[in-house]
Tab-separated table of C-alpha atoms in Angstrom:
chain	number	residue	atom	x	y	z
A	1205	UNK	CA	163.210	86.079	142.662
A	1206	UNK	CA	161.447	89.553	142.812
A	1207	UNK	CA	159.165	90.034	145.019
A	1208	UNK	CA	156.770	94.195	144.255
A	1209	UNK	CA	155.456	94.710	148.365
A	1210	UNK	CA	152.682	97.506	148.604
A	1211	UNK	CA	152.909	98.372	152.791
A	1212	UNK	CA	149.193	99.922	153.457
A	1213	UNK	CA	149.012	100.544	157.858
A	1214	UNK	CA	144.588	99.836	158.105
A	1215	UNK	CA	145.459	95.851	158.174
A	1216	UNK	CA	148.894	96.111	160.964
A	1217	UNK	CA	148.373	93.507	164.438
A	1218	UNK	CA	147.050	96.198	166.669
A	1219	UNK	CA	145.763	99.238	164.975
A	1220	UNK	CA	141.981	99.350	165.310
A	1221	UNK	CA	141.841	103.087	164.679
A	1222	UNK	CA	142.467	106.255	163.457
A	1223	UNK	CA	144.987	107.665	166.247
A	1224	UNK	CA	147.198	104.765	164.721
A	1225	UNK	CA	146.625	105.855	161.324
A	1226	UNK	CA	146.827	109.052	161.056
A	1227	UNK	CA	150.435	111.203	161.232
A	1228	UNK	CA	148.405	113.921	163.630
A	1229	UNK	CA	147.826	111.040	166.751
A	1230	UNK	CA	148.876	110.069	169.342
A	1231	UNK	CA	149.145	106.126	168.044
A	1232	UNK	CA	150.439	107.307	164.821
A	1233	UNK	CA	154.598	106.381	165.707
A	1234	UNK	CA	153.727	103.391	167.237
A	1235	UNK	CA	151.261	102.486	163.904
A	1236	UNK	CA	154.061	103.684	162.184
A	1237	UNK	CA	156.843	101.277	164.002
A	1238	UNK	CA	154.375	98.220	163.744
A	1239	UNK	CA	153.524	98.581	160.110
A	1240	UNK	CA	158.195	98.603	160.026
A	1241	UNK	CA	158.070	95.623	161.679
A	1242	UNK	CA	155.405	93.739	160.024
A	1243	UNK	CA	157.229	95.207	156.981
A	1244	UNK	CA	160.412	93.788	158.112
A	1245	UNK	CA	158.766	89.710	158.631
A	1246	UNK	CA	157.907	90.020	155.561
A	1247	UNK	CA	161.245	91.321	153.824
A	1248	UNK	CA	162.765	88.731	155.821
A	1249	UNK	CA	160.988	85.662	154.544
A	1250	UNK	CA	160.986	86.611	151.564
A	1251	UNK	CA	165.213	87.159	150.939
A	1252	UNK	CA	165.373	83.534	153.075
A	1253	UNK	CA	163.328	81.335	150.530
A	1254	UNK	CA	165.496	82.930	147.524
A	1255	UNK	CA	164.202	86.410	146.594
A	1256	UNK	CA	167.344	88.617	145.021
A	1257	UNK	CA	165.185	91.749	144.649
A	1258	UNK	CA	162.496	92.908	147.317
A	1259	UNK	CA	161.120	96.523	146.132
A	1260	UNK	CA	158.238	98.487	149.128
A	1261	UNK	CA	156.324	100.701	147.776
A	1262	UNK	CA	154.848	102.373	150.998
A	1263	UNK	CA	151.220	103.092	150.140
A	1264	UNK	CA	148.860	104.171	153.507
A	1265	UNK	CA	147.597	108.853	152.677
A	1266	UNK	CA	150.707	109.807	151.698
A	1267	UNK	CA	152.932	107.097	151.907
A	1268	UNK	CA	155.892	107.592	154.055
A	1269	UNK	CA	154.853	106.155	157.089
A	1270	UNK	CA	157.549	102.694	156.264
A	1271	UNK	CA	161.040	103.802	158.932
A	1272	UNK	CA	163.499	102.805	156.345
A	1273	UNK	CA	165.941	103.358	159.311
A	1274	UNK	CA	164.883	100.769	160.850
A	1275	UNK	CA	163.658	99.023	157.039
A	1276	UNK	CA	165.502	95.960	155.917
A	1277	UNK	CA	168.793	96.467	155.295
A	1278	UNK	CA	168.882	95.181	151.289
A	1279	UNK	CA	165.089	96.150	150.675
A	1280	UNK	CA	164.324	98.620	148.436
A	1281	UNK	CA	162.179	102.328	149.716
A	1282	UNK	CA	159.376	103.796	147.450
A	1283	UNK	CA	157.880	106.694	149.857
A	1284	UNK	CA	156.690	109.722	149.187
A	1285	UNK	CA	153.364	111.039	147.142
A	1286	UNK	CA	152.493	112.185	143.900
A	1287	UNK	CA	152.659	108.478	142.672
A	1288	UNK	CA	150.869	108.350	139.442
A	1289	UNK	CA	150.132	104.919	140.612
A	1290	UNK	CA	150.470	105.084	143.526
A	1291	UNK	CA	150.141	102.281	145.992
A	1292	UNK	CA	151.067	100.267	143.048
A	1293	UNK	CA	153.634	102.450	142.125
A	1294	UNK	CA	157.090	101.068	141.109
A	1295	UNK	CA	155.202	97.557	139.791
A	1296	UNK	CA	156.189	96.018	136.366
A	1297	UNK	CA	156.230	92.669	134.443
A	1298	UNK	CA	159.779	92.473	136.045
A	1299	UNK	CA	158.358	91.182	139.142
A	1300	UNK	CA	157.674	87.228	139.465
A	1301	UNK	CA	155.021	88.222	142.151
A	1302	UNK	CA	153.634	90.616	144.583
A	1303	UNK	CA	152.187	91.138	148.643
A	1304	UNK	CA	150.133	93.095	149.889
A	1305	UNK	CA	150.648	93.754	154.184
A	1306	UNK	CA	148.150	95.458	156.042
A	1307	UNK	CA	145.225	95.655	154.113
A	1308	UNK	CA	141.893	96.272	154.631
A	1309	UNK	CA	138.431	94.852	154.838
A	1310	UNK	CA	136.893	97.841	151.455
A	1311	UNK	CA	134.200	100.924	151.538
A	1312	UNK	CA	130.673	99.520	153.337
A	1313	UNK	CA	131.689	96.410	153.986
A	1314	UNK	CA	132.870	94.652	157.622
A	1315	UNK	CA	136.335	95.154	158.261
A	1316	UNK	CA	138.561	97.132	160.586
A	1317	UNK	CA	138.937	100.841	159.333
A	1318	UNK	CA	137.475	99.719	156.443
A	1319	UNK	CA	137.229	102.122	153.311
A	1320	UNK	CA	138.398	102.193	149.740
A	1321	UNK	CA	141.127	104.853	149.067
A	1322	UNK	CA	138.785	108.151	151.063
A	1323	UNK	CA	136.296	108.026	153.043
A	1324	UNK	CA	133.678	109.629	150.785
A	1325	UNK	CA	134.094	105.660	147.950
A	1326	UNK	CA	130.049	104.240	148.997
A	1327	UNK	CA	131.191	101.016	146.148
A	1328	UNK	CA	133.735	101.101	143.586
A	1329	UNK	CA	133.435	98.845	140.705
A	1330	UNK	CA	135.452	96.981	137.321
A	1331	UNK	CA	132.763	96.706	135.303
A	1332	UNK	CA	129.517	95.048	137.090
A	1333	UNK	CA	132.767	93.233	139.883
A	1334	UNK	CA	132.465	95.021	143.316
A	1335	UNK	CA	135.520	95.651	144.510
A	1336	UNK	CA	137.707	97.255	146.728
A	1337	UNK	CA	142.148	98.826	146.820
A	1338	UNK	CA	142.925	95.590	147.637
A	1339	UNK	CA	140.937	94.145	144.406
A	1340	UNK	CA	142.165	97.988	141.548
A	1341	UNK	CA	145.411	96.719	143.170
A	1342	UNK	CA	145.891	93.073	141.688
A	1343	UNK	CA	143.845	94.306	138.686
A	1344	UNK	CA	146.961	96.282	138.484
A	1345	UNK	CA	149.422	93.662	138.636
A	1346	UNK	CA	147.610	91.232	136.845
A	1347	UNK	CA	147.635	93.478	133.731
A	1348	UNK	CA	152.108	92.603	134.350
A	1349	UNK	CA	151.534	88.777	134.377
A	1350	UNK	CA	152.563	88.913	138.236
A	1351	UNK	CA	150.305	87.162	140.167
A	1352	UNK	CA	149.572	88.425	144.506
A	1353	UNK	CA	150.499	85.800	146.414
A	1354	UNK	CA	149.775	87.227	149.521
A	1355	UNK	CA	148.054	89.319	151.619
A	1356	UNK	CA	148.217	90.798	154.778
A	1357	UNK	CA	145.230	91.900	157.535
A	1358	UNK	CA	142.095	91.673	159.689
A	1359	UNK	CA	139.873	87.975	158.827
A	1360	UNK	CA	137.240	89.812	156.139
A	1361	UNK	CA	140.203	91.308	153.521
A	1362	UNK	CA	141.169	88.061	153.926
A	1363	UNK	CA	137.775	85.606	152.719
A	1364	UNK	CA	137.584	89.319	150.276
A	1365	UNK	CA	141.309	88.385	148.358
A	1366	UNK	CA	140.580	84.251	148.356
A	1367	UNK	CA	136.768	85.650	146.486
A	1368	UNK	CA	139.078	87.076	144.078
A	1369	UNK	CA	142.425	85.324	143.994
A	1370	UNK	CA	141.794	81.161	144.198
A	1371	UNK	CA	145.032	79.491	146.308
A	1372	UNK	CA	146.250	83.302	148.043
A	1373	UNK	CA	148.152	82.837	151.177
A	1374	UNK	CA	145.981	85.185	153.062
A	1375	UNK	CA	148.405	85.639	157.058
A	1376	UNK	CA	145.222	87.930	159.728
A	1377	UNK	CA	146.599	88.786	162.349
A	1378	UNK	CA	143.912	90.608	163.661
A	1379	UNK	CA	140.052	89.189	163.565
A	1380	UNK	CA	137.192	91.991	163.209
A	1381	UNK	CA	135.380	92.646	166.156
A	1382	UNK	CA	133.877	95.881	164.920
A	1383	UNK	CA	135.141	99.292	162.211
A	1384	UNK	CA	137.162	100.006	165.432
A	1385	UNK	CA	138.127	97.032	167.605
A	1386	UNK	CA	139.871	92.975	166.847
A	1387	UNK	CA	141.296	90.171	168.190
A	1388	UNK	CA	144.883	90.835	167.554
A	1389	UNK	CA	148.008	88.944	167.020
A	1390	UNK	CA	151.411	90.390	169.375
A	1391	UNK	CA	153.700	91.261	167.484
A	1392	UNK	CA	155.652	88.829	167.894
A	1393	UNK	CA	152.815	85.835	166.911
A	1394	UNK	CA	151.746	88.273	163.855
A	1395	UNK	CA	155.412	87.733	163.122
A	1396	UNK	CA	155.634	84.183	163.170
A	1397	UNK	CA	152.385	83.794	161.016
A	1398	UNK	CA	153.534	86.600	158.301
A	1399	UNK	CA	157.262	84.825	158.212
A	1400	UNK	CA	155.557	81.286	158.144
A	1401	UNK	CA	152.563	82.614	155.598
A	1402	UNK	CA	155.958	83.869	153.599
A	1403	UNK	CA	157.229	80.643	152.991
A	1404	UNK	CA	154.301	79.754	151.717
A	1405	UNK	CA	152.611	82.087	149.073
A	1406	UNK	CA	156.449	81.797	147.272
A	1407	UNK	CA	156.897	77.973	147.378
A	1408	UNK	CA	153.458	78.352	145.522
A	1409	UNK	CA	153.723	81.299	143.241
A	1410	UNK	CA	153.093	78.873	140.418
A	1411	UNK	CA	150.021	77.231	141.600
A	1412	UNK	CA	148.584	81.409	141.731
A	1413	UNK	CA	147.686	82.909	138.929
A	1414	UNK	CA	147.512	86.626	138.009
A	1415	UNK	CA	144.024	88.200	138.016
A	1416	UNK	CA	143.417	89.502	135.115
A	1417	UNK	CA	141.944	92.904	134.152
A	1418	UNK	CA	139.575	93.561	131.199
A	1419	UNK	CA	140.392	95.080	127.854
A	1420	UNK	CA	138.543	98.076	128.603
A	1421	UNK	CA	137.492	98.412	131.972
A	1422	UNK	CA	134.515	100.459	133.277
A	1423	UNK	CA	135.101	102.371	136.275
A	1424	UNK	CA	132.599	102.739	138.143
A	1425	UNK	CA	132.691	104.783	141.362
A	1426	UNK	CA	129.723	105.420	144.305
A	1427	UNK	CA	130.299	108.551	146.489
A	1428	UNK	CA	128.607	109.498	149.174
A	1429	UNK	CA	127.076	113.032	148.038
A	1430	UNK	CA	126.771	114.027	145.020
A	1431	UNK	CA	129.060	116.836	145.719
A	1432	UNK	CA	132.383	114.700	145.469
A	1433	UNK	CA	130.442	113.157	142.556
A	1434	UNK	CA	130.648	116.947	140.740
A	1435	UNK	CA	134.531	116.837	142.068
A	1436	UNK	CA	135.362	114.354	140.836
A	1437	UNK	CA	132.797	114.904	137.736
A	1438	UNK	CA	135.505	117.036	137.349
A	1439	UNK	CA	137.433	115.040	135.624
A	1440	UNK	CA	137.785	114.996	131.246
A	1441	UNK	CA	135.494	111.502	130.084
A	1442	UNK	CA	133.066	110.992	133.102
A	1443	UNK	CA	129.674	110.955	133.660
A	1444	UNK	CA	127.468	110.754	136.135
A	1445	UNK	CA	125.182	109.051	136.343
A	1446	UNK	CA	121.467	110.409	136.923
A	1447	UNK	CA	119.758	110.553	139.665
A	1448	UNK	CA	122.721	107.981	142.052
A	1449	UNK	CA	126.361	109.466	143.321
A	1450	UNK	CA	127.857	107.427	140.413
A	1451	UNK	CA	130.174	108.347	139.005
A	1452	UNK	CA	131.497	106.334	135.397
A	1453	UNK	CA	135.419	106.445	133.539
A	1454	UNK	CA	135.556	104.083	130.443
A	1455	UNK	CA	139.035	103.523	130.112
A	1456	UNK	CA	141.056	102.039	127.369
A	1457	UNK	CA	143.339	99.826	129.545
A	1458	UNK	CA	143.698	99.495	133.808
A	1459	UNK	CA	146.297	101.974	133.923
A	1460	UNK	CA	144.214	104.019	132.583
A	1461	UNK	CA	140.682	103.580	135.208
A	1462	UNK	CA	143.583	103.604	138.039
A	1463	UNK	CA	145.087	106.271	137.064
A	1464	UNK	CA	141.583	108.393	136.566
A	1465	UNK	CA	140.364	106.988	139.651
A	1466	UNK	CA	143.248	108.196	141.730
A	1467	UNK	CA	142.257	111.195	140.130
A	1468	UNK	CA	138.378	111.436	140.909
A	1469	UNK	CA	139.264	110.211	145.339
A	1470	UNK	CA	141.969	113.498	144.633
A	1471	UNK	CA	139.672	115.123	143.077
A	1472	UNK	CA	136.311	114.121	146.013
A	1473	UNK	CA	137.678	114.419	148.040
A	1474	UNK	CA	137.722	118.465	147.596
A	1475	UNK	CA	134.069	118.506	148.793
A	1476	UNK	CA	134.100	120.036	152.584
A	1477	UNK	CA	130.720	118.510	154.490
A	1478	UNK	CA	129.880	114.973	153.667
C-alpha cells in the first residue's frame, strides 16, 4: 500500500493563532515540533497498517516547516517551493489513498485560522461547488482515482470534509472557539487519536470513493478587493465578472484549474492594501 500525506499547519492541535504558523513569530518553532509529531503519529500508524511507502508533502506557507531530522525514518518528504501542484505535489495514480493532516476550514467560514490559500480570498468555487483547500486538493486526488480517506484538524474542517466525501474518517484534534481560539487535545491525546483514526481509515479504503472532478471545470475566485482581482486577471484566459471581485478561469481539466488557482492567488498577494 502506498500513502500520500498532505501536511498543513493551521489544523494541528495547540496551534491557534498566527504566532504558531508564521516563521517570524515567537511560537513558530513550537508549531514545527507539534506539526512534525502529528505527522509521525500518522506515518507510524500507516506503516503498522501495512503501508510500504509513505510520501509526505509539506503544505504550509513556504512548505519547509516539517523537521526532517525528527521525521519517521522510513517516510519520504517533499519540502520547499515552488511546486506546480502546491499542497498536492507528488501525488499521482500510483497511490492507494491520501490523508490530509493539519487542515482547516475554507475562507469566510467558522474555524480556527480559516482561509483558502491566501487571506485575500473570500470564496472559491469549482463550477457551483464552494470549496476550500480541502475540496480542491480532494478533487486533484480524485482526478487520479485516489480517495482521501482521512482529514485531521478542527471540528469545522471535519464537517466540511464529511459534506464532500461520505465515509471519510475525521480526526478532530481541537474544537473551534473562535478563529484564534480552540479547545485542544494535548499532544499525547491527539497522538493516540491520530494513530487510531489512521488505522481505521486505512482499513476502510474500499468504502471511500474518490471525489471525482468535473471534466471541464470553471474556476471562480472571489477576492476581498478589486486590486486583488486585477492582479489575478493578469493570468491569460481569466475574466472579471462585471461589478464584482470574482475572477473566472475555464479550465480543460482540474490539473489546469489547480495551476491557475496557484498563479491567481500568488498574483493577488501583490496587492498592498485591502
